[in-house]
Short mmCIF file of C-alpha atoms in Angstrom, two decimals:
data_model
loop_
_atom_site.label_atom_id
_atom_site.label_comp_id
_atom_site.label_asym_id
_atom_site.label_seq_id
_atom_site.Cartn_x
_atom_site.Cartn_y
_atom_site.Cartn_z
CA MET A 1 -20.67 26.20 60.40
CA ARG A 2 -22.27 29.33 59.96
CA PRO A 3 -20.20 32.34 59.00
CA ALA A 4 -19.96 35.21 61.46
CA SER A 5 -22.54 38.07 61.03
CA SER A 6 -22.80 40.38 63.55
CA ALA A 7 -25.19 43.26 64.14
CA THR A 8 -21.88 45.72 64.06
CA ALA A 9 -20.61 44.11 61.06
CA ASP A 10 -23.79 44.33 59.22
CA ASP A 11 -24.17 48.07 60.29
CA SER A 12 -20.98 48.89 58.53
CA ILE A 13 -21.58 47.60 55.35
CA TYR A 14 -24.70 49.31 55.21
CA ASP A 15 -23.10 52.71 56.27
CA ALA A 16 -20.50 52.15 53.44
CA PHE A 17 -23.67 51.64 50.93
CA CYS A 18 -25.30 54.39 52.73
CA ASN A 19 -22.31 56.78 52.27
CA ASN A 20 -21.57 55.73 48.64
CA SER A 21 -25.34 56.23 47.79
CA SER A 22 -25.58 59.65 49.44
CA ALA A 23 -22.94 61.44 47.80
CA PRO A 24 -21.14 61.48 44.04
CA ARG A 25 -20.12 58.24 43.01
CA ILE A 26 -18.66 56.57 39.99
CA ASN A 27 -18.62 52.52 41.05
CA SER A 28 -20.20 51.12 44.10
CA ASN A 29 -18.25 47.77 43.45
CA VAL A 30 -15.17 49.57 44.76
CA VAL A 31 -16.61 50.49 47.62
CA LEU A 32 -18.74 47.46 48.88
CA THR A 33 -15.72 45.18 47.74
CA SER A 34 -13.31 47.25 50.04
CA ALA A 35 -15.92 47.12 52.76
CA LEU A 36 -16.70 43.54 52.65
CA ARG A 37 -13.02 42.33 52.63
CA LYS A 38 -12.18 44.48 55.63
CA GLU A 39 -15.61 43.09 57.26
CA TYR A 40 -15.06 39.25 56.67
CA PRO A 41 -11.46 38.85 56.20
CA ASN A 42 -11.73 35.06 56.83
CA LEU A 43 -14.43 34.39 53.92
CA HIS A 44 -13.84 34.10 50.23
CA LEU A 45 -15.61 36.94 48.17
CA THR A 46 -17.23 36.37 44.95
CA ILE A 47 -19.21 39.51 42.96
CA THR A 48 -21.66 38.39 40.31
CA PRO A 49 -24.31 40.37 38.34
CA THR A 50 -27.87 39.18 39.48
CA TYR A 51 -28.60 38.38 35.67
CA SER A 52 -26.25 35.75 35.65
CA SER A 53 -26.79 33.78 38.70
CA ASN A 54 -30.12 34.72 40.65
CA PHE A 55 -29.57 33.39 43.87
CA LEU A 56 -32.55 34.36 45.56
CA GLY A 57 -34.67 33.14 42.57
CA PHE A 58 -32.80 29.81 43.00
CA ALA A 59 -33.74 29.91 46.79
CA SER A 60 -37.34 30.79 45.95
CA ALA A 61 -37.72 27.79 43.75
CA GLY A 62 -36.76 25.46 46.72
CA HIS A 63 -33.02 24.80 45.78
CA ALA A 64 -31.47 26.68 48.83
CA SER A 65 -32.54 28.92 51.80
CA ALA A 66 -32.01 32.48 51.91
CA LEU A 67 -32.94 34.21 55.34
CA PRO A 68 -32.81 37.75 56.13
CA ALA A 69 -30.16 38.81 58.31
CA SER A 70 -31.26 41.12 61.28
CA THR A 71 -29.49 44.04 62.52
CA THR A 72 -29.79 46.81 65.37
CA PRO A 73 -31.44 49.97 64.56
CA THR A 74 -29.28 52.95 64.16
CA SER A 75 -29.22 56.34 62.43
CA ILE A 76 -26.19 57.69 60.56
CA SER A 77 -25.74 61.16 59.42
CA ILE A 78 -23.62 61.49 56.23
CA ASP A 79 -23.09 64.76 54.60
CA PHE A 80 -26.19 66.14 55.77
CA VAL A 81 -28.23 63.29 55.02
CA THR A 82 -29.79 60.79 57.55
CA CYS A 83 -30.04 56.98 56.65
CA ASP A 84 -32.27 55.26 59.16
CA ALA A 85 -30.90 51.64 59.00
CA LEU A 86 -34.00 49.91 60.76
CA SER A 87 -33.02 46.66 58.87
CA SER A 88 -30.49 45.23 57.07
CA ASN A 89 -32.60 45.18 53.97
CA LEU A 90 -33.61 48.09 51.71
CA LYS A 91 -36.41 47.41 49.33
CA TRP A 92 -39.16 48.62 47.41
CA ARG A 93 -42.81 46.86 48.04
CA CYS A 94 -44.24 46.44 44.63
CA TYR A 95 -47.69 45.65 43.50
CA ILE A 96 -48.04 43.51 40.29
CA PRO A 97 -51.70 43.00 38.93
CA PRO A 98 -53.23 40.21 37.65
CA ILE A 99 -52.44 39.16 33.99
CA ASN A 100 -56.33 39.95 33.15
CA ARG A 101 -59.63 40.73 34.83
CA PHE A 102 -61.02 37.42 34.77
CA SER A 103 -58.59 36.37 37.19
CA SER A 104 -59.96 36.33 40.47
CA SER A 105 -56.86 37.20 42.34
CA PRO A 106 -56.40 40.65 43.39
CA GLY A 107 -52.75 40.66 42.32
CA VAL A 108 -49.62 40.23 44.24
CA LEU A 109 -47.15 42.25 46.46
CA VAL A 110 -43.32 41.75 45.38
CA ASP A 111 -40.08 43.08 46.90
CA ASP A 112 -37.80 44.86 44.75
CA VAL A 113 -34.52 44.52 46.68
CA LYS A 114 -32.20 47.49 46.54
CA PHE A 115 -29.78 46.56 49.45
CA GLY A 116 -30.29 42.90 50.94
CA HIS A 117 -28.27 41.05 53.39
CA TYR A 118 -28.93 37.27 53.84
CA ILE A 119 -27.76 34.03 55.67
CA TYR A 120 -27.83 31.77 52.60
CA THR A 121 -27.70 27.85 52.74
CA TRP A 122 -27.00 25.19 50.11
CA ARG A 123 -26.39 21.94 50.38
CA GLU A 124 -23.92 21.63 53.50
CA TYR A 125 -22.39 25.21 53.07
CA GLU A 126 -23.67 28.27 54.54
CA TYR A 127 -22.90 31.75 53.17
CA ILE A 128 -23.43 35.38 53.64
CA LEU A 129 -25.26 37.32 50.68
CA TYR A 130 -25.46 40.90 49.99
CA VAL A 131 -27.95 41.77 46.98
CA VAL A 132 -27.18 45.44 46.17
CA GLU A 133 -28.45 47.57 43.35
CA GLY A 134 -25.64 50.16 43.09
CA ALA A 135 -24.01 52.71 40.46
CA HIS A 136 -21.61 51.31 38.03
CA GLY A 137 -20.38 54.13 35.54
CA PHE A 138 -23.49 55.93 34.35
CA TYR A 139 -26.20 53.17 35.39
CA ASP A 140 -27.27 51.10 38.04
CA GLU A 141 -26.91 47.67 38.06
CA GLU A 142 -28.08 44.65 40.57
CA VAL A 143 -25.03 42.94 41.79
CA SER A 144 -24.63 39.74 44.36
CA TYR A 145 -21.47 39.58 46.93
CA LEU A 146 -21.38 35.73 47.64
CA LEU A 147 -19.20 35.51 50.81
CA GLY A 148 -18.46 31.67 51.48
CA PRO A 149 -16.04 29.35 53.07
CA SER A 150 -13.88 28.87 50.10
CA ALA A 151 -13.60 29.32 46.22
CA ALA A 152 -14.44 26.23 45.36
CA ALA A 153 -17.79 26.30 47.49
CA ASN A 154 -18.53 29.62 46.00
CA ASP A 155 -17.98 28.15 42.33
CA ALA A 156 -20.04 25.28 42.96
CA LEU A 157 -23.26 27.43 44.36
CA LEU A 158 -22.67 30.14 41.28
CA LEU A 159 -22.67 27.13 38.94
CA ALA A 160 -25.74 25.69 39.94
CA ALA A 161 -27.66 28.93 40.64
CA GLY A 162 -26.44 30.21 37.10
CA SER A 163 -27.45 26.81 35.29
CA TYR A 164 -31.04 27.41 37.09
CA ARG A 165 -31.36 30.63 36.06
CA HIS A 166 -30.55 30.12 32.19
CA ALA A 167 -32.52 26.96 32.03
CA LEU A 168 -36.37 27.09 31.10
CA HIS A 169 -38.86 26.08 33.67
CA GLN A 170 -42.29 25.71 32.07
CA GLU A 171 -41.52 28.52 29.72
CA ILE A 172 -40.79 29.66 25.97
CA LEU A 173 -38.01 32.15 24.79
CA VAL A 174 -39.76 34.97 22.99
CA PHE A 175 -37.62 37.42 21.14
CA LYS A 176 -39.41 40.80 21.27
CA ASN A 177 -38.30 44.58 21.18
CA GLY A 178 -34.65 43.43 20.83
CA GLN A 179 -34.52 41.05 23.87
CA TRP A 180 -35.24 37.58 25.07
CA SER A 181 -37.92 37.07 27.66
CA LYS A 182 -39.18 33.81 29.42
CA ASN A 183 -42.60 33.58 28.67
CA HIS A 184 -44.87 31.12 31.11
CA GLN A 185 -48.32 32.25 29.67
CA LEU A 186 -47.37 31.55 26.12
CA TRP A 187 -46.17 28.01 27.59
CA GLN A 188 -49.51 27.27 29.05
CA GLU A 189 -51.19 28.05 25.82
CA VAL A 190 -49.05 25.71 24.08
CA GLN A 191 -49.73 22.88 26.35
CA LYS A 192 -53.66 23.06 25.27
CA SER A 193 -52.59 21.97 21.86
CA ASN A 194 -51.85 18.60 20.29
CA TRP A 195 -51.53 17.08 16.84
CA ASP A 196 -55.05 15.80 17.61
CA ASP A 197 -56.14 19.25 17.57
CA VAL A 198 -54.86 19.86 14.05
CA ILE A 199 -57.16 19.25 11.05
CA LEU A 200 -54.86 18.36 8.04
CA ALA A 201 -54.94 15.63 5.38
CA GLU A 202 -53.36 12.48 7.37
CA GLU A 203 -50.48 12.10 5.13
CA MET A 204 -49.43 16.06 5.52
CA LYS A 205 -49.78 15.59 9.21
CA LYS A 206 -47.74 12.46 9.46
CA SER A 207 -44.89 13.83 7.24
CA ILE A 208 -44.99 17.15 9.42
CA LYS A 209 -44.66 15.06 12.70
CA GLY A 210 -42.02 12.73 10.90
CA GLU A 211 -39.75 15.65 10.01
CA MET A 212 -39.99 16.79 13.50
CA GLU A 213 -39.26 13.60 15.11
CA LYS A 214 -36.38 12.54 12.65
CA PHE A 215 -34.57 15.52 13.02
CA PHE A 216 -34.23 15.55 16.58
CA GLY A 217 -33.63 11.66 16.85
CA SER A 218 -30.89 11.86 14.21
CA GLN A 219 -27.83 13.55 15.81
CA GLU A 220 -25.86 10.44 15.32
CA ARG A 221 -26.57 9.72 11.87
CA TYR A 222 -25.98 13.51 10.78
CA LYS A 223 -22.80 13.07 12.58
CA ARG A 224 -21.88 9.56 10.88
CA LEU A 225 -22.65 11.42 7.51
CA LYS A 226 -20.77 14.31 8.00
CA VAL A 227 -23.38 16.77 7.35
CA PRO A 228 -24.76 19.70 9.32
CA TRP A 229 -27.36 19.04 11.75
CA LYS A 230 -29.71 21.63 10.83
CA ARG A 231 -33.15 21.86 8.88
CA GLY A 232 -35.23 24.55 8.12
CA ILE A 233 -39.33 24.24 7.22
CA ILE A 234 -41.80 26.42 5.64
CA TYR A 235 -45.47 26.55 6.23
CA TYR A 236 -47.30 28.66 3.86
CA GLY A 237 -50.69 29.49 2.80
CA PRO A 238 -53.93 31.64 3.13
CA PRO A 239 -54.28 33.02 6.67
CA GLY A 240 -56.41 31.14 9.06
CA ASN A 241 -55.81 27.35 8.31
CA GLY A 242 -53.78 26.07 10.76
CA LYS A 243 -50.28 26.85 10.55
CA THR A 244 -50.18 28.58 14.10
CA ILE A 245 -51.69 25.63 15.69
CA SER A 246 -49.50 23.12 14.09
CA ILE A 247 -46.60 25.01 15.39
CA LYS A 248 -48.08 24.94 18.95
CA ALA A 249 -48.35 21.39 18.57
CA MET A 250 -45.00 20.77 17.82
CA MET A 251 -43.83 22.99 20.48
CA HIS A 252 -45.94 20.92 22.84
CA THR A 253 -44.67 17.45 21.48
CA LEU A 254 -40.75 18.89 22.20
CA SER A 255 -41.67 20.14 25.81
CA LEU A 256 -42.45 16.12 26.69
CA TYR A 257 -39.62 14.89 25.28
CA SER A 258 -37.64 12.66 27.74
CA PRO A 259 -35.36 12.91 29.55
CA ASN A 260 -34.59 16.05 28.04
CA PRO A 261 -37.47 18.31 26.84
CA ILE A 262 -36.81 20.36 23.62
CA PRO A 263 -37.03 24.00 24.39
CA SER A 264 -38.97 26.32 21.73
CA LEU A 265 -37.64 29.66 20.74
CA TYR A 266 -40.43 32.32 19.48
CA VAL A 267 -39.41 35.37 17.08
CA ARG A 268 -41.97 38.18 17.10
CA SER A 269 -40.21 40.66 15.69
CA LEU A 270 -36.42 41.99 14.84
CA THR A 271 -37.27 45.69 16.07
CA SER A 272 -34.36 46.77 18.36
CA VAL A 273 -32.88 50.16 19.25
CA PHE A 274 -29.58 48.56 17.91
CA GLY A 275 -31.05 47.55 14.65
CA PRO A 276 -32.52 44.35 13.24
CA GLU A 277 -29.07 43.01 12.23
CA TYR A 278 -28.24 43.21 15.97
CA SER A 279 -31.66 41.14 17.03
CA ILE A 280 -30.80 38.69 14.08
CA GLN A 281 -27.40 37.74 15.54
CA SER A 282 -28.79 37.64 19.13
CA ILE A 283 -31.35 35.50 17.98
CA PHE A 284 -28.79 33.08 16.54
CA ARG A 285 -26.52 33.22 19.20
CA GLN A 286 -29.25 32.17 21.99
CA ALA A 287 -30.64 29.32 19.53
CA ARG A 288 -27.03 28.13 19.52
CA SER A 289 -26.80 28.25 23.41
CA GLN A 290 -30.36 26.11 23.74
CA ALA A 291 -29.40 23.92 20.90
CA PRO A 292 -30.99 21.08 20.22
CA CYS A 293 -34.03 23.60 19.95
CA LEU A 294 -36.99 24.69 17.89
CA LEU A 295 -36.36 27.96 16.48
CA VAL A 296 -39.51 29.60 15.33
CA PHE A 297 -40.28 32.73 12.93
CA GLU A 298 -43.87 33.70 12.59
CA ASP A 299 -44.69 35.54 9.58
CA LEU A 300 -41.51 34.90 7.95
CA ASP A 301 -41.85 37.20 5.05
CA SER A 302 -42.31 40.54 7.32
CA LEU A 303 -39.17 39.67 9.15
CA VAL A 304 -36.93 39.14 6.61
CA THR A 305 -36.78 42.49 4.58
CA ASP A 306 -34.45 43.17 2.14
CA ARG A 307 -32.53 45.33 4.52
CA VAL A 308 -31.52 42.04 6.55
CA ARG A 309 -31.61 39.54 4.04
CA SER A 310 -27.94 39.01 3.61
CA TYR A 311 -27.33 39.29 7.21
CA PHE A 312 -30.03 36.78 8.11
CA LEU A 313 -28.78 34.37 5.31
CA ASN A 314 -25.38 34.45 6.43
CA GLU A 315 -26.26 33.54 10.11
CA VAL A 316 -28.81 30.52 8.68
CA ASP A 317 -25.49 29.17 6.54
CA GLY A 318 -23.51 29.51 10.14
CA LEU A 319 -19.83 30.32 9.65
CA GLU A 320 -20.72 29.18 13.27
CA SER A 321 -22.03 26.08 13.71
CA ASN A 322 -25.87 25.81 14.04
CA ASP A 323 -26.11 22.25 14.55
CA GLY A 324 -29.24 20.89 16.50
CA ILE A 325 -31.49 23.86 15.14
CA LEU A 326 -34.70 23.46 13.54
CA MET A 327 -36.14 26.23 12.14
CA VAL A 328 -39.80 26.57 11.06
CA GLY A 329 -41.13 29.84 9.52
CA SER A 330 -44.53 30.53 8.71
CA THR A 331 -45.90 33.02 6.09
CA ASN A 332 -49.11 34.06 4.29
CA HIS A 333 -47.21 35.13 1.12
CA LEU A 334 -44.45 32.65 0.11
CA GLU A 335 -43.95 34.66 -3.26
CA ARG A 336 -42.81 37.64 -1.08
CA LEU A 337 -39.92 35.51 0.19
CA ASP A 338 -36.51 36.11 -1.31
CA PRO A 339 -35.71 33.14 -3.68
CA GLY A 340 -32.34 32.80 -1.64
CA ILE A 341 -34.89 31.37 1.44
CA ARG A 342 -37.69 29.66 -0.56
CA LYS A 343 -35.30 28.25 -3.13
CA ARG A 344 -32.04 27.59 -1.62
CA PRO A 345 -30.97 23.92 -0.75
CA SER A 346 -29.99 23.66 3.01
CA ARG A 347 -31.96 26.64 3.95
CA PHE A 348 -35.22 25.87 4.10
CA ASP A 349 -35.63 22.58 2.70
CA ARG A 350 -39.35 21.20 3.11
CA LYS A 351 -42.40 23.06 2.45
CA PHE A 352 -45.86 22.53 3.27
CA LEU A 353 -49.05 24.14 1.92
CA PHE A 354 -51.80 24.97 4.50
CA ASP A 355 -54.75 25.71 1.78
CA LEU A 356 -58.69 26.39 2.64
CA PRO A 357 -59.91 23.16 4.11
CA ASP A 358 -61.90 20.90 1.80
CA GLU A 359 -65.51 19.92 2.56
CA HIS A 360 -64.30 16.71 4.74
CA GLU A 361 -62.47 18.93 7.11
CA ARG A 362 -65.07 21.35 7.38
CA ILE A 363 -67.22 18.91 8.33
CA LEU A 364 -64.45 17.65 10.85
CA TYR A 365 -64.34 21.25 12.30
CA CYS A 366 -68.00 21.56 12.73
CA GLU A 367 -67.78 17.96 14.64
CA TYR A 368 -65.50 19.78 16.92
CA TRP A 369 -67.93 22.65 17.50
CA ARG A 370 -70.13 20.26 18.64
CA ARG A 371 -68.03 18.64 21.12
CA LYS A 372 -66.97 21.87 22.34
CA LEU A 373 -70.41 22.53 23.23
CA GLY A 374 -70.69 19.30 25.03
CA ALA A 375 -73.02 17.48 22.39
CA ASP A 376 -72.86 13.78 21.30
CA ASP A 377 -75.09 11.65 19.30
CA ASP A 378 -77.48 10.70 21.74
CA THR A 379 -78.02 14.00 23.56
CA ASN A 380 -77.70 17.97 22.69
CA GLY A 381 -75.49 17.94 25.47
CA LYS A 382 -74.49 21.68 27.10
CA THR A 383 -76.80 24.28 25.79
CA ILE A 384 -75.75 27.53 23.86
CA ARG A 385 -76.51 29.63 27.06
CA GLU A 386 -74.47 27.37 29.28
CA GLU A 387 -71.56 27.64 26.98
CA MET A 388 -71.50 31.48 26.82
CA GLY A 389 -71.92 31.64 30.66
CA MET A 390 -75.46 33.36 30.74
CA GLU A 391 -77.70 32.74 33.28
CA TYR A 392 -81.36 31.01 32.17
CA ASP A 393 -84.14 29.33 33.41
CA LYS A 394 -84.04 25.68 32.21
CA ASP A 395 -87.49 25.23 33.29
CA ASP A 396 -88.74 28.12 31.25
CA ASP A 397 -90.52 26.93 28.20
CA ASP A 398 -89.92 30.12 26.51
CA ASP A 399 -86.11 29.91 26.94
CA PRO A 400 -85.46 26.45 25.04
CA ASP A 401 -82.32 24.56 24.92
CA ILE A 402 -80.43 24.96 21.62
CA GLU A 403 -79.86 21.95 19.55
CA PHE A 404 -76.56 21.12 17.76
CA PRO A 405 -77.65 17.62 16.09
CA HIS A 406 -74.91 15.63 14.22
CA LEU A 407 -76.86 16.09 10.83
CA LEU A 408 -76.18 20.19 10.85
CA CYS A 409 -72.39 19.41 10.30
CA LYS A 410 -72.67 18.58 6.56
CA PRO A 411 -75.05 21.25 5.72
CA ILE A 412 -72.89 24.03 7.56
CA ALA A 413 -69.65 22.49 5.88
CA SER A 414 -71.64 22.79 2.45
CA ILE A 415 -72.42 26.70 3.04
CA THR A 416 -69.14 27.56 4.43
CA ALA A 417 -67.33 26.29 1.18
CA GLY A 418 -64.17 28.72 0.40
CA PHE A 419 -63.86 29.56 4.06
CA SER A 420 -60.77 28.84 6.09
CA PHE A 421 -60.84 27.73 9.60
CA ALA A 422 -60.84 31.07 10.88
CA TYR A 423 -64.00 32.09 9.08
CA ILE A 424 -65.65 29.25 10.18
CA GLN A 425 -64.76 29.68 13.57
CA GLU A 426 -66.01 33.48 13.46
CA ALA A 427 -69.40 32.13 11.97
CA PHE A 428 -69.85 29.83 14.99
CA VAL A 429 -68.70 32.54 17.25
CA ALA A 430 -70.88 35.03 16.01
CA SER A 431 -74.13 32.66 15.83
CA LEU A 432 -73.56 31.60 19.54
CA LEU A 433 -73.20 35.32 20.86
CA ALA A 434 -76.43 36.19 18.72
CA ILE A 435 -78.39 33.03 20.35
CA ALA A 436 -76.82 33.87 23.69
CA ALA A 437 -78.06 37.57 23.70
CA ASP A 438 -81.40 36.31 22.43
CA ASP A 439 -81.56 39.39 19.81
CA GLY A 440 -83.94 37.47 17.80
CA ALA A 441 -81.13 37.19 14.98
CA GLY A 442 -82.28 33.38 14.62
CA ASP A 443 -85.57 34.07 12.78
CA ASP A 444 -84.19 36.31 10.43
CA VAL A 445 -83.76 34.25 7.62
CA ILE A 446 -81.66 35.88 4.60
CA THR A 447 -83.71 36.07 1.21
CA ASP A 448 -82.52 38.85 -0.31
CA GLU A 449 -81.02 38.05 -3.56
CA ALA A 450 -80.18 41.39 -4.46
CA ALA A 451 -77.91 41.97 -1.59
CA MET A 452 -75.85 38.62 -2.27
CA GLY A 453 -74.27 39.83 -5.52
CA ALA A 454 -74.55 38.61 -8.95
CA LYS A 455 -71.13 36.69 -9.48
CA LEU A 456 -72.74 33.19 -9.81
CA ASP A 457 -76.16 32.48 -11.03
CA PRO A 458 -78.10 31.62 -8.27
CA GLU A 459 -80.27 28.57 -9.99
CA ASP A 460 -76.85 26.95 -10.94
CA PHE A 461 -75.43 27.40 -7.22
CA LEU A 462 -78.53 26.37 -5.66
CA ALA A 463 -78.98 23.44 -7.87
CA SER A 464 -75.33 22.46 -7.15
CA GLN A 465 -76.02 23.05 -3.36
CA LEU A 466 -79.11 20.68 -3.15
CA GLN A 467 -77.06 17.90 -5.29
CA SER A 468 -74.11 18.13 -2.88
CA ALA A 469 -76.73 18.22 0.38
CA LYS A 470 -78.30 14.83 -0.81
CA ARG A 471 -74.81 13.12 -1.52
CA GLN A 472 -73.82 14.27 2.04
CA VAL A 473 -76.43 12.97 3.98
CA GLY A 474 -76.97 9.77 2.18
CA GLY A 475 -80.43 10.99 0.57
CA TRP A 476 -83.30 13.26 1.94
CA ASP A 477 -87.07 13.54 1.58
CA GLU A 478 -88.88 16.68 2.70
CA GLY A 479 -91.85 14.34 3.99
CA GLU A 480 -89.38 12.80 6.65
CA GLY A 481 -87.40 13.92 9.75
CA LYS A 482 -86.92 17.53 10.86
CA GLY A 483 -86.37 20.47 8.75
CA LEU A 484 -82.97 22.21 9.27
CA ASP A 485 -84.86 25.57 9.57
CA GLU A 486 -86.11 24.41 12.68
CA TYR A 487 -82.85 24.21 14.28
CA LEU A 488 -82.35 27.68 15.64
CA LEU A 489 -78.26 27.27 15.26
CA TRP A 490 -79.00 26.47 11.45
CA ARG A 491 -81.11 29.64 11.07
CA VAL A 492 -78.62 31.96 13.01
CA MET A 493 -75.38 30.34 11.32
CA LYS A 494 -77.04 31.18 7.71
CA LYS A 495 -77.16 34.61 8.43
CA GLN A 496 -73.88 35.04 9.99
CA VAL A 497 -72.19 32.88 7.09
CA ARG A 498 -73.58 35.42 4.61
CA VAL A 499 -72.37 38.28 6.39
CA LEU A 500 -68.88 37.01 6.52
CA ARG A 501 -68.87 35.93 2.85
CA GLU A 502 -69.83 39.75 2.03
CA GLU A 503 -66.36 40.16 3.95
CA LEU A 504 -64.53 37.90 1.57
CA GLU A 505 -63.09 39.74 -1.69
CA ASP A 506 -63.05 37.77 -5.08
CA VAL A 507 -65.79 35.09 -3.52
CA GLU A 508 -66.89 32.49 -5.91
CA PHE A 509 -70.18 31.52 -3.93
CA GLU A 510 -72.77 34.24 -3.37
CA ASN A 511 -76.33 34.46 -4.71
CA VAL A 512 -77.60 31.57 -2.11
CA GLU A 513 -81.15 30.98 -1.76
CA TRP A 514 -80.14 30.36 2.22
CA ASN A 515 -83.84 29.33 3.19
CA GLU A 516 -83.89 26.74 0.25
CA LEU A 517 -81.29 24.45 1.62
CA PRO A 518 -82.81 20.97 1.58
CA THR A 519 -84.10 19.13 5.07
CA VAL A 520 -82.19 16.21 6.20
CA MET A 521 -83.29 12.83 8.21
CA ALA A 522 -82.74 13.53 11.56
CA GLY A 523 -81.26 10.08 12.09
CA ASP A 524 -78.22 10.55 9.79
CA THR A 525 -74.93 10.02 11.90
CA GLY A 526 -72.33 10.56 9.29
CA HIS A 527 -68.67 10.97 9.99
CA GLN A 528 -67.58 11.23 13.50
CA ALA A 529 -64.52 13.66 13.73
CA GLU A 530 -61.86 14.01 16.71
CA SER A 531 -61.80 17.50 18.71
CA VAL A 532 -59.57 20.43 17.31
CA SER A 533 -58.39 23.50 18.91
CA ASP A 534 -59.23 26.97 17.94
CA PHE A 535 -57.28 28.55 15.26
#
């Protein structure tokens, strides 16, 4: 049965709010509670902050119905201020721009409710709901006033809406600037990452996945052994070698756990107006409430400074229970971490080194780029200009397709020795952009030895590269097949690799005669790789 709601009653509540908002005030709760109880003496009143139980959000998700209540237009004069109660809802109409300019959407319009009156339906119950942004001391706060048939009915809805409000719905909790926020965009990015996307030694990948699976599948075992159900792992090594993509793949895997997905909490900074100590306390309080969960600290060495080290370690050791929390910290500089973090047992027990990729891993990464461009073993697949989204005439002989045959993968892996995955990616991206712009970069083959420096004897390095290339392709003959320099991508790639090498400090491989690398046989098929995601 629907609770009584007349236009006269609604006007009286709005009059009280308008009167309170148009004069000196201390606490809107006092005024509105008195007015609501007077107007609805037969209904039970429950007052709750909206951040605790967002009834309108619960309804917008399809779990309930909230219909604005209508009222008769009226005009009220209070202390020389005229309030036009043209409807029961006072709201701001706000424009929210699209996430980025790539979106075809012009943005959306949303309502920021300042005073709202709704007929609210949930299950077999009907309620009257007021959502009001009022004064509470020295600050404004949005409060929900729920009027229902009984205290039990109100509590049941409060519990359902509150549970929904605090659960994650295709979101990742992100801690930044001293507070937690739900991030759907990061969740979408994580969904693109899989373990098949991660290039690592198979044993290392298996070990990382095993640590995660064993931890979240061993609660009873920990309990039986009477040891705390918590774990810490550190990913370390030079930047750009797969630490972040491995964390994303782990997040994605945990989000697929059935029947209860494992939530991920991601810490970006400890900066807060209340100080980093407060941030650490808030982080672990949230992690304990979400457990079992994955708690990620990226760039752990920059987060845990000397100022907060003891406070951080106390939270990790946990006078309070940290059961169900798997911590993963990443760092480019393991040596900068306090020994209490990197050496002390029962804090971060396992460490995995993400080193520079070896030759085999670089070949796999080149194979990924072939597949990213749509190439396979029989065709060249998508052209470079198609991949970069540029218009061109396919029938124009002066604008040919750009070939990326499999046989280029091993030579490219050879000249990128000492590169991280991030640097190899940059070499590909820069090459594709140069080709797509048609700036003639492909014909600019680097031959200036003096520009390459003199850290390694050119003849020694070239000889080693020739021998390496022969081994990679299983033998080559200048009289057979197609020379590498006949491929535009190869010519441009050599230039971009040279530029990137000049940016690296303390590189071992310089002074290369890039135009003297060997030709290879066009029929070489080599090793096939699974696709990987961008690092």
